[in-house]
Structure formats: C-alpha cells, structure tokens
Tab-separated table of C-alpha atoms in Angstrom:
chain	number	residue	atom	x	y	z
U	1	UNK	CA	-193.250	-176.578	91.971
U	2	UNK	CA	-196.365	-178.627	92.675
U	3	UNK	CA	-194.601	-180.766	95.301
U	4	UNK	CA	-192.955	-177.713	96.892
U	5	UNK	CA	-196.278	-175.896	97.195
U	6	UNK	CA	-197.971	-179.022	98.535
U	7	UNK	CA	-195.291	-179.476	101.199
U	8	UNK	CA	-195.343	-175.806	102.187
U	9	UNK	CA	-199.128	-175.675	102.508
U	10	UNK	CA	-199.341	-178.971	104.400
U	11	UNK	CA	-196.622	-177.929	106.844
U	12	UNK	CA	-198.302	-174.561	107.449
U	13	UNK	CA	-201.686	-176.163	108.127
U	14	UNK	CA	-200.272	-178.655	110.587
U	15	UNK	CA	-198.027	-176.154	112.393
U	16	UNK	CA	-200.705	-173.503	112.812
U	17	UNK	CA	-203.783	-175.594	113.608
U	18	UNK	CA	-202.110	-178.469	115.503
U	19	UNK	CA	-204.885	-180.985	114.691
U	20	UNK	CA	-205.001	-184.437	116.250
U	21	UNK	CA	-206.056	-186.086	112.978
U	22	UNK	CA	-205.930	-185.030	109.318
U	23	UNK	CA	-208.397	-186.698	106.945
U	24	UNK	CA	-206.824	-186.917	103.482
U	25	UNK	CA	-209.259	-187.398	100.621
U	26	UNK	CA	-206.835	-189.305	98.376
U	27	UNK	CA	-203.291	-189.981	99.535
U	28	UNK	CA	-202.177	-190.977	96.017
U	29	UNK	CA	-202.292	-187.366	94.763
U	30	UNK	CA	-199.173	-185.206	95.255
U	31	UNK	CA	-200.995	-183.093	97.854
U	32	UNK	CA	-202.414	-186.073	99.726
U	33	UNK	CA	-199.131	-187.975	99.676
U	34	UNK	CA	-197.223	-184.948	100.960
U	35	UNK	CA	-199.667	-184.441	103.842
U	36	UNK	CA	-199.485	-188.148	104.679
U	37	UNK	CA	-195.702	-187.930	104.963
U	38	UNK	CA	-195.399	-184.598	106.782
U	39	UNK	CA	-198.133	-184.956	109.405
U	40	UNK	CA	-196.839	-188.107	111.210
U	41	UNK	CA	-193.437	-186.464	111.587
U	42	UNK	CA	-195.228	-183.768	113.597
U	43	UNK	CA	-197.138	-186.239	115.743
U	44	UNK	CA	-200.409	-185.919	113.794
U	45	UNK	CA	-202.324	-189.004	112.689
U	46	UNK	CA	-203.513	-189.295	109.087
U	47	UNK	CA	-206.738	-191.024	107.974
U	48	UNK	CA	-206.894	-191.466	104.171
U	49	UNK	CA	-210.486	-191.336	102.948
U	50	UNK	CA	-209.426	-193.608	100.061
U	51	UNK	CA	-209.467	-196.525	102.507
U	52	UNK	CA	-213.237	-196.248	102.608
U	53	UNK	CA	-213.311	-197.477	99.004
U	54	UNK	CA	-212.262	-200.901	100.257
U	55	UNK	CA	-214.368	-201.082	103.411
U	56	UNK	CA	-217.585	-202.290	101.694
U	57	UNK	CA	-215.829	-205.540	100.782
U	58	UNK	CA	-215.768	-206.346	104.503
U	59	UNK	CA	-219.467	-205.846	105.049
U	60	UNK	CA	-221.052	-206.515	101.662
U	61	UNK	CA	-222.497	-202.985	101.639
U	62	UNK	CA	-222.867	-201.438	98.187
U	63	UNK	CA	-221.466	-197.934	98.505
U	64	UNK	CA	-219.010	-197.796	95.596
U	65	UNK	CA	-219.219	-198.861	91.963
U	66	UNK	CA	-215.606	-199.827	91.201
U	67	UNK	CA	-212.567	-201.566	92.630
U	68	UNK	CA	-209.240	-199.794	91.931
U	69	UNK	CA	-206.172	-201.559	90.528
U	70	UNK	CA	-202.709	-200.040	90.088
U	71	UNK	CA	-199.084	-201.075	89.640
U	72	UNK	CA	-197.203	-197.825	90.233
U	73	UNK	CA	-197.201	-197.015	86.505
U	74	UNK	CA	-200.837	-197.159	85.447
U	75	UNK	CA	-204.243	-197.585	87.032
U	76	UNK	CA	-207.464	-199.424	86.231
U	77	UNK	CA	-210.898	-200.118	87.681
U	78	UNK	CA	-213.282	-203.079	87.744
U	79	UNK	CA	-217.022	-202.455	87.848
U	80	UNK	CA	-218.359	-204.363	90.839
U	81	UNK	CA	-221.872	-204.861	89.480
U	82	UNK	CA	-220.839	-207.028	86.523
U	83	UNK	CA	-217.077	-207.646	86.789
U	84	UNK	CA	-215.945	-205.776	83.672
U	85	UNK	CA	-212.819	-203.652	83.304
U	86	UNK	CA	-214.014	-200.187	82.311
U	87	UNK	CA	-211.019	-197.995	83.036
U	88	UNK	CA	-207.324	-198.208	82.144
U	89	UNK	CA	-205.115	-195.147	82.390
U	90	UNK	CA	-201.383	-194.687	81.724
U	91	UNK	CA	-200.922	-192.954	85.100
U	92	UNK	CA	-202.151	-193.282	88.678
U	93	UNK	CA	-204.284	-190.149	88.430
U	94	UNK	CA	-207.190	-189.119	86.222
U	95	UNK	CA	-205.723	-185.609	85.961
U	96	UNK	CA	-202.405	-184.155	87.111
U	97	UNK	CA	-203.924	-180.694	87.266
U	98	UNK	CA	-206.724	-178.692	85.706
U	99	UNK	CA	-206.518	-179.160	81.966
U	100	UNK	CA	-203.902	-181.932	82.298
U	101	UNK	CA	-206.055	-185.020	82.119
U	102	UNK	CA	-204.838	-188.580	81.634
U	103	UNK	CA	-206.184	-190.441	78.616
U	104	UNK	CA	-208.796	-193.125	79.245
U	105	UNK	CA	-207.577	-196.163	77.300
U	106	UNK	CA	-210.524	-198.468	77.889
U	107	UNK	CA	-214.181	-198.434	77.039
U	108	UNK	CA	-214.433	-201.918	78.529
U	109	UNK	CA	-213.053	-205.450	78.527
U	110	UNK	CA	-214.701	-208.641	79.745
U	111	UNK	CA	-215.362	-212.300	78.941
U	112	UNK	CA	-218.090	-214.528	77.579
U	113	UNK	CA	-218.920	-218.180	78.214
U	114	UNK	CA	-220.078	-220.629	75.555
U	115	UNK	CA	-221.126	-224.282	75.731
U	116	UNK	CA	-223.460	-226.655	73.932
U	117	UNK	CA	-226.344	-225.043	75.792
U	118	UNK	CA	-225.371	-221.388	76.291
U	119	UNK	CA	-223.627	-218.366	74.790
U	120	UNK	CA	-223.560	-215.337	77.086
U	121	UNK	CA	-221.331	-212.457	77.998
U	122	UNK	CA	-220.485	-212.654	81.686
U	123	UNK	CA	-221.601	-209.041	82.072
U	124	UNK	CA	-225.141	-210.415	81.591
U	125	UNK	CA	-224.707	-213.201	84.162
U	126	UNK	CA	-225.552	-212.386	87.826
U	127	UNK	CA	-222.556	-212.005	90.117
U	128	UNK	CA	-222.500	-214.603	92.917
U	129	UNK	CA	-219.592	-213.136	94.882
U	130	UNK	CA	-217.036	-210.349	94.730
U	131	UNK	CA	-213.978	-210.866	96.901
U	132	UNK	CA	-210.737	-208.947	97.357
U	133	UNK	CA	-207.614	-211.050	97.867
U	134	UNK	CA	-206.131	-210.492	101.333
U	135	UNK	CA	-202.948	-208.390	101.464
U	136	UNK	CA	-203.080	-207.649	97.743
U	137	UNK	CA	-204.634	-205.279	95.242
U	138	UNK	CA	-206.526	-207.997	93.386
U	139	UNK	CA	-210.192	-208.778	92.824
U	140	UNK	CA	-212.068	-212.060	92.329
U	141	UNK	CA	-215.527	-212.167	90.693
U	142	UNK	CA	-217.522	-215.415	90.847
U	143	UNK	CA	-220.466	-216.318	88.619
U	144	UNK	CA	-222.151	-219.413	87.256
U	145	UNK	CA	-224.110	-220.416	84.204
U	146	UNK	CA	-225.835	-223.739	84.708
U	147	UNK	CA	-223.284	-226.267	85.970
U	148	UNK	CA	-220.344	-224.142	84.814
U	149	UNK	CA	-218.809	-221.993	87.563
U	150	UNK	CA	-216.651	-219.080	86.393
U	151	UNK	CA	-214.098	-217.182	88.470
U	152	UNK	CA	-212.550	-214.064	86.923
U	153	UNK	CA	-209.514	-212.628	88.714
U	154	UNK	CA	-208.105	-209.163	88.043
U	155	UNK	CA	-204.889	-207.389	89.046
U	156	UNK	CA	-202.413	-204.853	87.720
U	157	UNK	CA	-198.999	-206.595	87.559
U	158	UNK	CA	-196.061	-204.965	89.329
U	159	UNK	CA	-193.667	-207.221	87.443
U	160	UNK	CA	-194.323	-205.274	84.240
U	161	UNK	CA	-193.242	-201.627	84.110
U	162	UNK	CA	-196.114	-200.525	81.877
U	163	UNK	CA	-199.777	-199.682	82.428
U	164	UNK	CA	-201.196	-203.206	82.412
U	165	UNK	CA	-203.989	-205.469	83.622
U	166	UNK	CA	-203.980	-209.243	83.991
U	167	UNK	CA	-207.221	-211.233	83.862
U	168	UNK	CA	-207.325	-214.942	84.736
U	169	UNK	CA	-210.524	-216.889	84.079
U	170	UNK	CA	-211.148	-220.297	85.645
U	171	UNK	CA	-214.058	-222.440	84.442
U	172	UNK	CA	-215.151	-225.425	86.558
U	173	UNK	CA	-217.718	-228.054	85.690
U	174	UNK	CA	-219.719	-228.542	88.897
U	175	UNK	CA	-222.159	-230.951	87.253
U	176	UNK	CA	-222.289	-234.741	87.160
U	177	UNK	CA	-221.918	-235.058	83.374
U	178	UNK	CA	-219.289	-233.759	80.935
U	179	UNK	CA	-219.791	-230.219	79.634
U	180	UNK	CA	-219.353	-229.989	75.868
U	181	UNK	CA	-218.729	-227.146	73.458
U	182	UNK	CA	-217.039	-225.167	76.252
U	183	UNK	CA	-215.140	-222.005	75.343
U	184	UNK	CA	-214.355	-218.602	76.799
U	185	UNK	CA	-214.296	-215.504	74.591
U	186	UNK	CA	-212.533	-212.297	75.539
U	187	UNK	CA	-213.598	-208.860	74.371
U	188	UNK	CA	-211.450	-205.714	74.510
U	189	UNK	CA	-212.782	-202.345	73.360
U	190	UNK	CA	-209.826	-200.033	73.862
U	191	UNK	CA	-209.111	-196.398	73.055
U	192	UNK	CA	-205.647	-195.965	71.530
U	193	UNK	CA	-206.615	-193.999	68.413
U	194	UNK	CA	-207.038	-190.326	67.637
U	195	UNK	CA	-209.741	-187.838	68.446
U	196	UNK	CA	-211.068	-186.712	71.791
U	197	UNK	CA	-212.303	-190.182	72.712
U	198	UNK	CA	-209.356	-192.102	71.238
U	199	UNK	CA	-211.331	-194.237	68.761
U	200	UNK	CA	-210.363	-192.722	65.410
U	201	UNK	CA	-208.076	-194.521	62.936
U	202	UNK	CA	-207.177	-197.510	65.075
U	203	UNK	CA	-205.776	-200.762	63.731
U	204	UNK	CA	-205.359	-204.228	65.238
U	205	UNK	CA	-203.466	-207.224	63.894
U	206	UNK	CA	-202.670	-210.722	65.125
U	207	UNK	CA	-199.084	-211.606	66.062
U	208	UNK	CA	-198.968	-215.381	65.705
U	209	UNK	CA	-195.472	-215.706	67.145
U	210	UNK	CA	-196.654	-214.223	70.435
U	211	UNK	CA	-200.306	-215.302	70.357
U	212	UNK	CA	-201.142	-211.625	70.761
U	213	UNK	CA	-203.346	-208.955	69.254
U	214	UNK	CA	-201.531	-205.653	68.739
U	215	UNK	CA	-203.710	-202.544	68.602
U	216	UNK	CA	-202.190	-199.211	67.732
U	217	UNK	CA	-203.160	-195.645	66.975
U	218	UNK	CA	-202.330	-192.033	67.750
U	219	UNK	CA	-202.163	-192.604	71.523
U	220	UNK	CA	-199.775	-195.545	71.347
U	221	UNK	CA	-199.779	-199.336	71.273
U	222	UNK	CA	-201.678	-201.840	73.366
U	223	UNK	CA	-200.780	-205.522	73.249
U	224	UNK	CA	-203.376	-208.080	74.309
U	225	UNK	CA	-201.533	-211.348	74.943
U	226	UNK	CA	-203.129	-214.751	75.398
U	227	UNK	CA	-201.399	-216.015	78.562
U	228	UNK	CA	-202.768	-219.497	77.854
U	229	UNK	CA	-202.786	-220.757	74.268
U	230	UNK	CA	-205.745	-219.353	72.369
U	231	UNK	CA	-207.977	-221.434	70.119
U	232	UNK	CA	-208.861	-218.483	67.912
U	233	UNK	CA	-208.935	-214.718	67.568
U	234	UNK	CA	-211.305	-212.169	66.100
U	235	UNK	CA	-211.419	-208.427	65.570
U	236	UNK	CA	-213.288	-205.714	63.713
U	237	UNK	CA	-214.995	-205.700	61.303
U	238	UNK	CA	-216.247	-208.889	62.993
U	239	UNK	CA	-217.136	-207.465	66.389
U	240	UNK	CA	-217.264	-210.396	68.849
U	241	UNK	CA	-220.055	-208.799	70.884
U	242	UNK	CA	-223.055	-209.731	68.699
U	243	UNK	CA	-221.481	-213.086	67.839
U	244	UNK	CA	-221.474	-214.273	71.446
U	245	UNK	CA	-224.754	-212.546	72.267
U	246	UNK	CA	-226.515	-214.307	69.387
U	247	UNK	CA	-224.658	-217.631	69.664
U	248	UNK	CA	-223.078	-217.296	66.212
U	249	UNK	CA	-219.825	-218.865	64.963
U	250	UNK	CA	-216.716	-216.788	65.614
U	251	UNK	CA	-214.549	-216.367	62.504
U	252	UNK	CA	-210.797	-215.875	62.496
U	253	UNK	CA	-209.772	-212.320	61.583
U	254	UNK	CA	-206.065	-211.456	61.436
U	255	UNK	CA	-206.203	-207.721	60.685
U	256	UNK	CA	-208.833	-205.067	61.244
U	257	UNK	CA	-207.467	-202.570	58.788
U	258	UNK	CA	-207.527	-198.912	59.767
U	259	UNK	CA	-210.963	-198.051	61.125
U	260	UNK	CA	-212.700	-196.300	63.998
U	261	UNK	CA	-213.529	-198.066	67.281
U	262	UNK	CA	-211.722	-201.372	66.793
U	263	UNK	CA	-212.870	-204.275	69.016
U	264	UNK	CA	-211.025	-207.590	69.340
U	265	UNK	CA	-210.839	-210.783	71.362
U	266	UNK	CA	-209.548	-214.316	71.801
U	267	UNK	CA	-211.297	-217.667	71.931
U	268	UNK	CA	-210.067	-220.151	74.562
U	269	UNK	CA	-211.194	-223.764	74.907
U	270	UNK	CA	-210.249	-226.914	76.830
U	271	UNK	CA	-209.081	-229.887	74.700
U	272	UNK	CA	-211.945	-230.932	72.474
U	273	UNK	CA	-214.141	-228.271	74.058
U	274	UNK	CA	-215.011	-230.756	76.806
U	275	UNK	CA	-214.791	-230.371	80.571
U	276	UNK	CA	-215.238	-233.473	82.725
U	277	UNK	CA	-217.267	-233.388	85.960
U	278	UNK	CA	-215.241	-231.605	88.646
U	279	UNK	CA	-212.580	-230.474	86.155
U	280	UNK	CA	-211.284	-226.893	85.905
U	281	UNK	CA	-209.352	-225.007	83.271
U	282	UNK	CA	-207.552	-221.631	83.402
U	283	UNK	CA	-207.310	-219.034	80.670
U	284	UNK	CA	-205.659	-215.624	80.792
U	285	UNK	CA	-205.247	-212.316	78.969
U	286	UNK	CA	-202.670	-209.614	79.658
U	287	UNK	CA	-203.336	-206.056	78.432
U	288	UNK	CA	-200.261	-203.797	78.338
U	289	UNK	CA	-199.832	-200.281	76.920
U	290	UNK	CA	-196.982	-198.018	75.816
U	291	UNK	CA	-197.218	-194.547	74.327
U	292	UNK	CA	-194.065	-195.169	72.267
U	293	UNK	CA	-191.616	-197.911	71.261
U	294	UNK	CA	-193.944	-200.852	70.606
U	295	UNK	CA	-190.981	-203.189	70.037
U	296	UNK	CA	-189.745	-202.546	73.585
U	297	UNK	CA	-193.271	-203.132	74.924
U	298	UNK	CA	-193.446	-206.517	73.156
U	299	UNK	CA	-190.029	-207.480	74.509
U	300	UNK	CA	-191.022	-206.482	78.039
U	301	UNK	CA	-194.267	-208.471	77.845
U	302	UNK	CA	-192.386	-211.545	76.597
U	303	UNK	CA	-189.861	-211.248	79.407
U	304	UNK	CA	-192.542	-210.801	82.005
U	305	UNK	CA	-194.626	-213.800	80.984
U	306	UNK	CA	-191.635	-216.066	80.214
U	307	UNK	CA	-193.848	-219.016	79.330
U	308	UNK	CA	-195.644	-219.078	82.690
U	309	UNK	CA	-199.221	-220.307	83.013
U	310	UNK	CA	-201.993	-217.898	84.069
U	311	UNK	CA	-202.052	-219.507	87.517
U	312	UNK	CA	-198.290	-219.125	87.934
U	313	UNK	CA	-198.341	-215.453	86.959
U	314	UNK	CA	-201.225	-214.801	89.353
U	315	UNK	CA	-199.614	-216.671	92.253
U	316	UNK	CA	-196.284	-214.881	91.890
U	317	UNK	CA	-197.917	-211.453	91.746
U	318	UNK	CA	-199.899	-212.246	94.911
U	319	UNK	CA	-196.786	-213.556	96.672
U	320	UNK	CA	-194.904	-210.327	95.896
U	321	UNK	CA	-197.805	-208.180	97.115
U	322	UNK	CA	-198.089	-210.145	100.349
U	323	UNK	CA	-194.366	-209.896	100.978
U	324	UNK	CA	-194.673	-206.117	100.672
U	325	UNK	CA	-197.605	-205.990	103.093
U	326	UNK	CA	-195.855	-208.340	105.532
U	327	UNK	CA	-193.015	-205.817	105.849
U	328	UNK	CA	-195.432	-203.110	107.058
U	329	UNK	CA	-195.577	-202.129	110.722
U	330	UNK	CA	-199.279	-202.263	111.632
U	331	UNK	CA	-200.657	-201.026	114.971
U	332	UNK	CA	-201.139	-203.703	117.619
U	333	UNK	CA	-204.620	-204.742	118.645
U	334	UNK	CA	-206.301	-204.549	115.233
U	335	UNK	CA	-209.495	-206.530	114.859
U	336	UNK	CA	-209.722	-209.101	112.057
U	337	UNK	CA	-211.637	-206.679	109.835
U	338	UNK	CA	-209.250	-203.826	110.598
U	339	UNK	CA	-206.267	-205.999	109.729
U	340	UNK	CA	-207.811	-207.029	106.408
U	341	UNK	CA	-208.584	-203.413	105.570
U	342	UNK	CA	-205.037	-202.395	106.490
U	343	UNK	CA	-203.656	-205.141	104.260
U	344	UNK	CA	-205.731	-204.059	101.260
U	345	UNK	CA	-204.850	-200.410	101.777
U	346	UNK	CA	-201.141	-201.114	102.141
U	347	UNK	CA	-201.145	-203.210	98.972
U	348	UNK	CA	-202.836	-200.386	97.063
U	349	UNK	CA	-200.425	-197.789	98.464
U	350	UNK	CA	-197.564	-199.859	97.075
U	351	UNK	CA	-198.355	-197.969	93.879
U	352	UNK	CA	-197.621	-194.581	95.415
C-alpha cells in the first residue's frame, strides 16, 4: 500500500504541475525512490537533496556532522568530528513510518592507540584529514600521535548480506627510530539487549575459534570479528574505556556474564609491539548483526572473510563499488568536482 500510494501521488504531482525539476529530500525512502523513478520517465529531472550530504567533502566546508554508510541491508554513520561510528541500524531507514522506528544498535565504536609514550582514544586525537574514497561509499579518517600516523577506514560491506560495518586501521611509524609498545585497542558499545535503549540483560563472550566476540540480547546477536589476529580481548566488567584513558594494563576477559550495557574490544599489536621507522601495520574489525539465527550469521561472516587480510577485504569491496559506478551513465561535460560527487552519490544509491 505504501508504494502504491507513493507512486499514485508522485504521478499526480508530476502530471498536474509539469515541473522542470523535482527536488527530492531523500531518494532512499519509498516516496523519494518512487518519485526518482517516475519523474524521468515523464521528462522531469530529479535533484536528490541527499547528495548535498556529500558535497562538503569536496570543499572542506563543515555543514554536516556524519558520513552515511550502507550496504543495501543495514545503514551506519561515522561522526566526522572525531571518526567514531555512532549509528548502526538493521535497515536503511531510521523509521519506516510513524511509530515504526528501526532500532539503533550502536552507542559508539572506535579505536585507541598505545605506545611506550602514549595511551589515548583516537576520539581525543585531532583529526588531520577526512576523505571519501572516489566512486565508493567509504570514508578515511587520518590522525597522528607523535610519530605514529593512524588511518582509520570505514565501509559497510556489500559482500555480507547482514547489517555490518568494516573498520581497517593502519598505523605507520613516520619517525626515525623504532616505536615500541605499539598496540591498537578497539571499543564497541552496542545495543542488542532489552529495554527501550537496548542495553538491558546483554551478554558477550569470546569465540576463540573465530577470534570473535559474540554479543547477544533481546534484539539479536552481533559478532565482532578480528579481521587480523588479535593479541587480546576484553569486555565488561572490565570496560576498556578507562583502561586506555588512564594507561592501565588491559586484562583478558572471556565472558561478561549477563549485565546491562556491555562494552568490549580487541587488542592488536605488531610483532613484539615494535614498529620500525617507515613501517606500517594493518588491523581490522568487522561488526555484523542478525536479529535471529546466530549460527547462520557466524557461518556467513566466516564465508565472507575467508581468511583474507584487512587490506584484501577493503580492496575487494572498493573494486566492487567502483565497478558498479563505472557502469553508470553520467551526463557529459561534468567538472572534476561534479564527477566525484556523482560517483559518491551513485555508490551510496547502490544500497537502494
């Protein structure tokens, strides 16, 4: 009924008013998508306002707070001011209709950097650069702490048919001497439990066979998988947040028990915790959710990763996105900025 009404209303508006251009607020909603499909067939151009979300990345202007990610199944958002994930939903929309909202599965998720001389969450480190990958729905956040440069890359993988987010962290030693005591700590504060905010009676446990932390509750199951081999793992009651903030040792915790507001994370480190001058190392975490059938979710995650490195997973996702964009028929005569904007928008609309 919703699609039928949307199509009927859109057709009536176009046929009666005969506009030259229709500005659609969000062409990922049923109404917006219907208008975007019907209007061109009647010779009317469509300008999705959603494209303006991506335009600031061309100019550096700060007009939006988040960068959207989606894979056709779920959606997510990265906060541009500090590079954290602070939204993950099991649908493309926040609400299907009035009173039919989509659960918010994330409070936030981000990373911390530790070395012999520092222990800081990256959300407290100034952002040097935020860059969207061309012809893809993927974001790169660059920061540095002393001689250690950190690049955090985010996308929502199309190769996995679940609401999911992939984060790849690359640490590079830009200094002239070896960096020691180097590690990266992940933190995930997710909302898969009961209650209005999804934090009641959650439980997390470590799956050593998969190098994964499985969190489950009334809303479903979320699996956080270490895409590169982890050096440790921690979870409530040992919240990793104060441990990194205060530079404290991170204990190994295998099971949180049933409790409210479970938080968990991995520890990643290069061999011996040392990074030579000019050397880089990649780490990765995949977050994937299912409302039911956790065994099938685990099997799907295993099949998707298939032993690939974080860099390989990232590169293949980007290659698939760019192949999709390359098949689009863009207008001739676009400027360089217009072409980049069209590429980003087309990659995002792949989720529609």
